[in-house]
Amino acid sequence: MKISGLPTPCYVVDEALIIKNLTILRNIIERTGVRILLAQKAFSMYALYPLIGRYLCGATASGLYEARLCAEEMVRPLAEQNIKCENHIFSPAYKEEDFEDILCYCDHIVFNSWRQVEKFGTRAKAAGKSIGLRINPQCSTQKGHAIYDPCAPGSRLGITIENFRDSVLFRKFFPLLDGLHFHTLCEQDSDDLETTLDAVEEKFGEYLSHMNWINFGGGHHITREGYDIPRLERCIRRMQEGYGLTVYLEPGEAVALNAGFLVSSVLEIQGPAEKRRQGFGGNSVDDGLRIAILDTSAACHMPDVLEMPYRPPLQKSGQPWEKAYTYRLGGPTCLAGDVIGDYSFDAPLQEGDRLVFEDMAIYSMVKNNTFNGMPLPSIVLKQESGEYKLIKKFGYEDFKGRL
Ligand SMILES: *Cc1c(COP(=O)(O)O)cnc(C)c1O
C-alpha cells in the first residue's frame, strides 16, 4: 500500500521514528541503569508493544484496562521470548471490584493517599507487589497549562508533605512502602526535573533512604531536539547514589513524539465566491479567508488541539498569510470551534487534496471520539521496510457499539 492509497482519515505511525525515540531511551537505560516505562495513556497502539517492550522495561497504566492491555500485549508475548516487562499502575483511587484483577496484572501499585494504602496496601504486599505512594512536592515548574499542573493549589494528585507526615496512618503504614512516585512535569526539560528533585529532597528527603525506588513520573520531553540528557542522567544518579534507589521514568509523549501523522482529505473549499474569482486576499472570514472542510475533526480526532490548545504542524504549509493561499482548516462536525487552525499554502487547495498533520501519534487515538457520529480514523503502521500496513479500520458498528 502507498500513502496515496490509504483511506482517510487515518493515523500513520512510523515504526522507524518510534525506533529512533526508543533508541534514545534505551541508551539512557544502558548508561544509567534507570528503568523506563511507557505511559500507555499517551500511546496505546498495542501492535507496537512487543517492539517497545524490547527497548524499554515495561509500561504503566492509569487503570485496570491499560494494565490488562500491557499484560496481554507486552508482558505475555515478550515472556515467551524470555524478556521480562514490568507492569505498573497508578490511580487516584482504586475500585474494590477491580482490585483482584489489578493484583493479577501489576507488579507495582502506586497509591494516592494513606487511606488508599490502608484499604489496599496490605493485600497488595501479601500478593508480593511493590507498593508506592504518589507525593506532591508542591513545586510548579510550568507556566501556561494549568490543567496539566498537578502541583497547583488544591490538586488531588499526590500527597503533600503535611498530609504525608502528619497523618495518623503514617506510623502504621509507612513501613509498607517500597517507593515514592511523583509526576509534575509536562513537556519539560531536565532543568525543571532538577528543580523538582530539589523540592522532593527538601520535603521528603528524610524518607528516601527507607525506600527501594523512586518514580520520576512522565512529562520528560527526552526525545525532543535539544533536551538536556546529561542533566537527566545526573538527576538519575543523584537518587541512585545518594539514597541507593532504583529510579523509574514513565514518559508517554517521549516514546512516540513526532512519530505519527494524521492524513486527511479536503472535502470542499468554501468562502466568498467573489473573492475567490478575484484571487486571494484579505485577512478575516468576512474579508475573504477561505475555509477548507476536511474529513478529519479537531474535536473528534485531535482533541488536544482544542484542549491544550495548540496548532498542529502541517506538512507543506506556512503560517497564515506567509504563503500565497491561506485557509482556515475545519472539521465536518456541528461545533463552531471545530477548527484545526489557519495555514497557508503555495498553491490553492483542491477537493481531494491530502493534508498530513504531524506529531499525531501521541494523545490522539487514545483520546478520539465519535461525536456527531464521526468515523474514527484508521490506524496504519508504516513499517521499517517502508511498507504501509493497515492495522485497524473502524466503521458504523464502532460508533453504535459505544451507545
Ligand atoms: C500523564 C502521565 C505520564 C506520562 O506523561 P507524558 O507527559 O506523556 O510523558 C506518566 N505518569 C503519570 C502518572 C501520568 O499521569
PDB file of C-alpha atoms in Angstrom, residues 153-257:
ATOM      1  CA  PRO A 153      -3.155  24.590  44.828  1.00  0.00           C
ATOM      2  CA  GLY A 154      -5.982  22.186  45.611  1.00  0.00           C
ATOM      3  CA  SER A 155      -4.546  19.438  43.390  1.00  0.00           C
ATOM      4  CA  ARG A 156      -5.973  15.987  44.026  1.00  0.00           C
ATOM      5  CA  LEU A 157      -2.859  14.273  42.626  1.00  0.00           C
ATOM      6  CA  GLY A 158      -0.248  13.233  45.151  1.00  0.00           C
ATOM      7  CA  ILE A 159       0.042  13.682  48.896  1.00  0.00           C
ATOM      8  CA  THR A 160       1.628  16.822  50.322  1.00  0.00           C
ATOM      9  CA  ILE A 161       4.305  16.576  52.992  1.00  0.00           C
ATOM     10  CA  GLU A 162       1.829  17.740  55.675  1.00  0.00           C
ATOM     11  CA  ASN A 163      -0.700  15.068  54.767  1.00  0.00           C
ATOM     12  CA  PHE A 164       2.103  12.516  54.476  1.00  0.00           C
ATOM     13  CA  ARG A 165       3.867  13.142  57.783  1.00  0.00           C
ATOM     14  CA  ASP A 166       1.022  14.328  59.989  1.00  0.00           C
ATOM     15  CA  SER A 167      -1.476  11.590  59.160  1.00  0.00           C
ATOM     16  CA  VAL A 168      -2.489   9.167  61.914  1.00  0.00           C
ATOM     17  CA  LEU A 169      -1.941   6.445  59.315  1.00  0.00           C
ATOM     18  CA  PHE A 170       1.699   7.381  58.746  1.00  0.00           C
ATOM     19  CA  ARG A 171       3.191   5.352  61.589  1.00  0.00           C
ATOM     20  CA  LYS A 172       1.198   2.231  60.778  1.00  0.00           C
ATOM     21  CA  PHE A 173       1.620   2.182  57.010  1.00  0.00           C
ATOM     22  CA  PHE A 174       4.962   3.846  56.302  1.00  0.00           C
ATOM     23  CA  PRO A 175       6.820   0.524  56.725  1.00  0.00           C
ATOM     24  CA  LEU A 176       4.699  -0.970  53.948  1.00  0.00           C
ATOM     25  CA  LEU A 177       6.010   1.451  51.313  1.00  0.00           C
ATOM     26  CA  ASP A 178       8.617   0.363  48.786  1.00  0.00           C
ATOM     27  CA  GLY A 179       8.768   3.604  46.883  1.00  0.00           C
ATOM     28  CA  LEU A 180       7.668   7.153  46.235  1.00  0.00           C
ATOM     29  CA  HIS A 181       6.245   8.449  42.965  1.00  0.00           C
ATOM     30  CA  PHE A 182       5.881  11.968  41.671  1.00  0.00           C
ATOM     31  CA  HIS A 183       4.556  13.239  38.366  1.00  0.00           C
ATOM     32  CA  THR A 184       4.648  17.002  37.998  1.00  0.00           C
ATOM     33  CA  LEU A 185       6.083  17.752  34.552  1.00  0.00           C
ATOM     34  CA  CYS A 186       4.504  18.206  31.143  1.00  0.00           C
ATOM     35  CA  GLU A 187       6.638  18.525  28.008  1.00  0.00           C
ATOM     36  CA  GLN A 188       9.534  19.793  30.119  1.00  0.00           C
ATOM     37  CA  ASP A 189      13.310  19.676  30.101  1.00  0.00           C
ATOM     38  CA  SER A 190      15.599  18.244  32.774  1.00  0.00           C
ATOM     39  CA  ASP A 191      16.295  21.605  34.419  1.00  0.00           C
ATOM     40  CA  ASP A 192      12.704  21.534  35.676  1.00  0.00           C
ATOM     41  CA  LEU A 193      13.222  17.958  36.821  1.00  0.00           C
ATOM     42  CA  GLU A 194      16.279  19.121  38.750  1.00  0.00           C
ATOM     43  CA  THR A 195      14.248  21.904  40.411  1.00  0.00           C
ATOM     44  CA  THR A 196      11.553  19.365  41.284  1.00  0.00           C
ATOM     45  CA  LEU A 197      14.103  16.963  42.770  1.00  0.00           C
ATOM     46  CA  ASP A 198      15.352  19.779  44.997  1.00  0.00           C
ATOM     47  CA  ALA A 199      11.788  20.183  46.314  1.00  0.00           C
ATOM     48  CA  VAL A 200      11.371  16.419  46.715  1.00  0.00           C
ATOM     49  CA  GLU A 201      14.585  16.197  48.716  1.00  0.00           C
ATOM     50  CA  GLU A 202      13.799  19.244  50.809  1.00  0.00           C
ATOM     51  CA  LYS A 203      10.368  17.957  51.769  1.00  0.00           C
ATOM     52  CA  PHE A 204      10.658  14.154  51.618  1.00  0.00           C
ATOM     53  CA  GLY A 205      14.434  13.678  51.820  1.00  0.00           C
ATOM     54  CA  GLU A 206      14.474  12.016  55.233  1.00  0.00           C
ATOM     55  CA  TYR A 207      12.186   9.236  53.942  1.00  0.00           C
ATOM     56  CA  LEU A 208      14.060   8.421  50.741  1.00  0.00           C
ATOM     57  CA  SER A 209      16.687   6.140  52.214  1.00  0.00           C
ATOM     58  CA  HIS A 210      13.891   3.921  53.604  1.00  0.00           C
ATOM     59  CA  MET A 211      12.659   3.267  50.048  1.00  0.00           C
ATOM     60  CA  ASN A 212      13.725   0.856  47.305  1.00  0.00           C
ATOM     61  CA  TRP A 213      12.694   3.014  44.406  1.00  0.00           C
ATOM     62  CA  ILE A 214      11.613   6.439  43.267  1.00  0.00           C
ATOM     63  CA  ASN A 215       9.489   7.091  40.190  1.00  0.00           C
ATOM     64  CA  PHE A 216      10.005  10.449  38.446  1.00  0.00           C
ATOM     65  CA  GLY A 217       6.682  10.134  36.518  1.00  0.00           C
ATOM     66  CA  GLY A 218       6.328  11.410  32.968  1.00  0.00           C
ATOM     67  CA  GLY A 219       6.423  14.742  31.185  1.00  0.00           C
ATOM     68  CA  HIS A 220      10.127  14.409  30.343  1.00  0.00           C
ATOM     69  CA  HIS A 221      10.468  15.583  26.742  1.00  0.00           C
ATOM     70  CA  ILE A 222      13.546  13.411  26.338  1.00  0.00           C
ATOM     71  CA  THR A 223      13.320  12.732  22.609  1.00  0.00           C
ATOM     72  CA  ARG A 224      12.765  16.357  21.662  1.00  0.00           C
ATOM     73  CA  GLU A 225      15.620  18.057  19.832  1.00  0.00           C
ATOM     74  CA  GLY A 226      17.754  19.915  22.353  1.00  0.00           C
ATOM     75  CA  TYR A 227      16.582  18.100  25.513  1.00  0.00           C
ATOM     76  CA  ASP A 228      19.412  18.045  28.057  1.00  0.00           C
ATOM     77  CA  ILE A 229      20.024  14.299  28.514  1.00  0.00           C
ATOM     78  CA  PRO A 230      23.254  14.620  30.552  1.00  0.00           C
ATOM     79  CA  ARG A 231      21.363  16.664  33.158  1.00  0.00           C
ATOM     80  CA  LEU A 232      18.638  13.987  33.283  1.00  0.00           C
ATOM     81  CA  GLU A 233      21.327  11.373  33.857  1.00  0.00           C
ATOM     82  CA  ARG A 234      22.785  13.448  36.692  1.00  0.00           C
ATOM     83  CA  CYS A 235      19.323  13.566  38.287  1.00  0.00           C
ATOM     84  CA  ILE A 236      19.044   9.788  37.986  1.00  0.00           C
ATOM     85  CA  ARG A 237      22.490   9.192  39.513  1.00  0.00           C
ATOM     86  CA  ARG A 238      21.785  11.651  42.306  1.00  0.00           C
ATOM     87  CA  MET A 239      18.942   9.412  43.531  1.00  0.00           C
ATOM     88  CA  GLN A 240      20.794   6.178  42.814  1.00  0.00           C
ATOM     89  CA  GLU A 241      23.990   7.185  44.558  1.00  0.00           C
ATOM     90  CA  GLY A 242      22.522   9.450  47.239  1.00  0.00           C
ATOM     91  CA  TYR A 243      19.871   7.053  48.509  1.00  0.00           C
ATOM     92  CA  GLY A 244      20.539   3.678  46.880  1.00  0.00           C
ATOM     93  CA  LEU A 245      17.269   3.909  44.939  1.00  0.00           C
ATOM     94  CA  THR A 246      16.167   2.264  41.722  1.00  0.00           C
ATOM     95  CA  VAL A 247      14.906   5.100  39.543  1.00  0.00           C
ATOM     96  CA  TYR A 248      11.892   4.819  37.242  1.00  0.00           C
ATOM     97  CA  LEU A 249      10.802   7.163  34.468  1.00  0.00           C
ATOM     98  CA  GLU A 250       7.442   6.750  32.777  1.00  0.00           C
ATOM     99  CA  PRO A 251       7.297   9.019  29.739  1.00  0.00           C
ATOM    100  CA  GLY A 252       4.361   8.828  27.370  1.00  0.00           C
ATOM    101  CA  GLU A 253       4.994  11.606  24.864  1.00  0.00           C
ATOM    102  CA  ALA A 254       8.718  10.979  24.568  1.00  0.00           C
ATOM    103  CA  VAL A 255       8.148   7.407  23.333  1.00  0.00           C
ATOM    104  CA  ALA A 256       6.109   8.408  20.292  1.00  0.00           C
ATOM    105  CA  LEU A 257       6.966  12.096  19.916  1.00  0.00           C
TER     106      LEU A 257
END
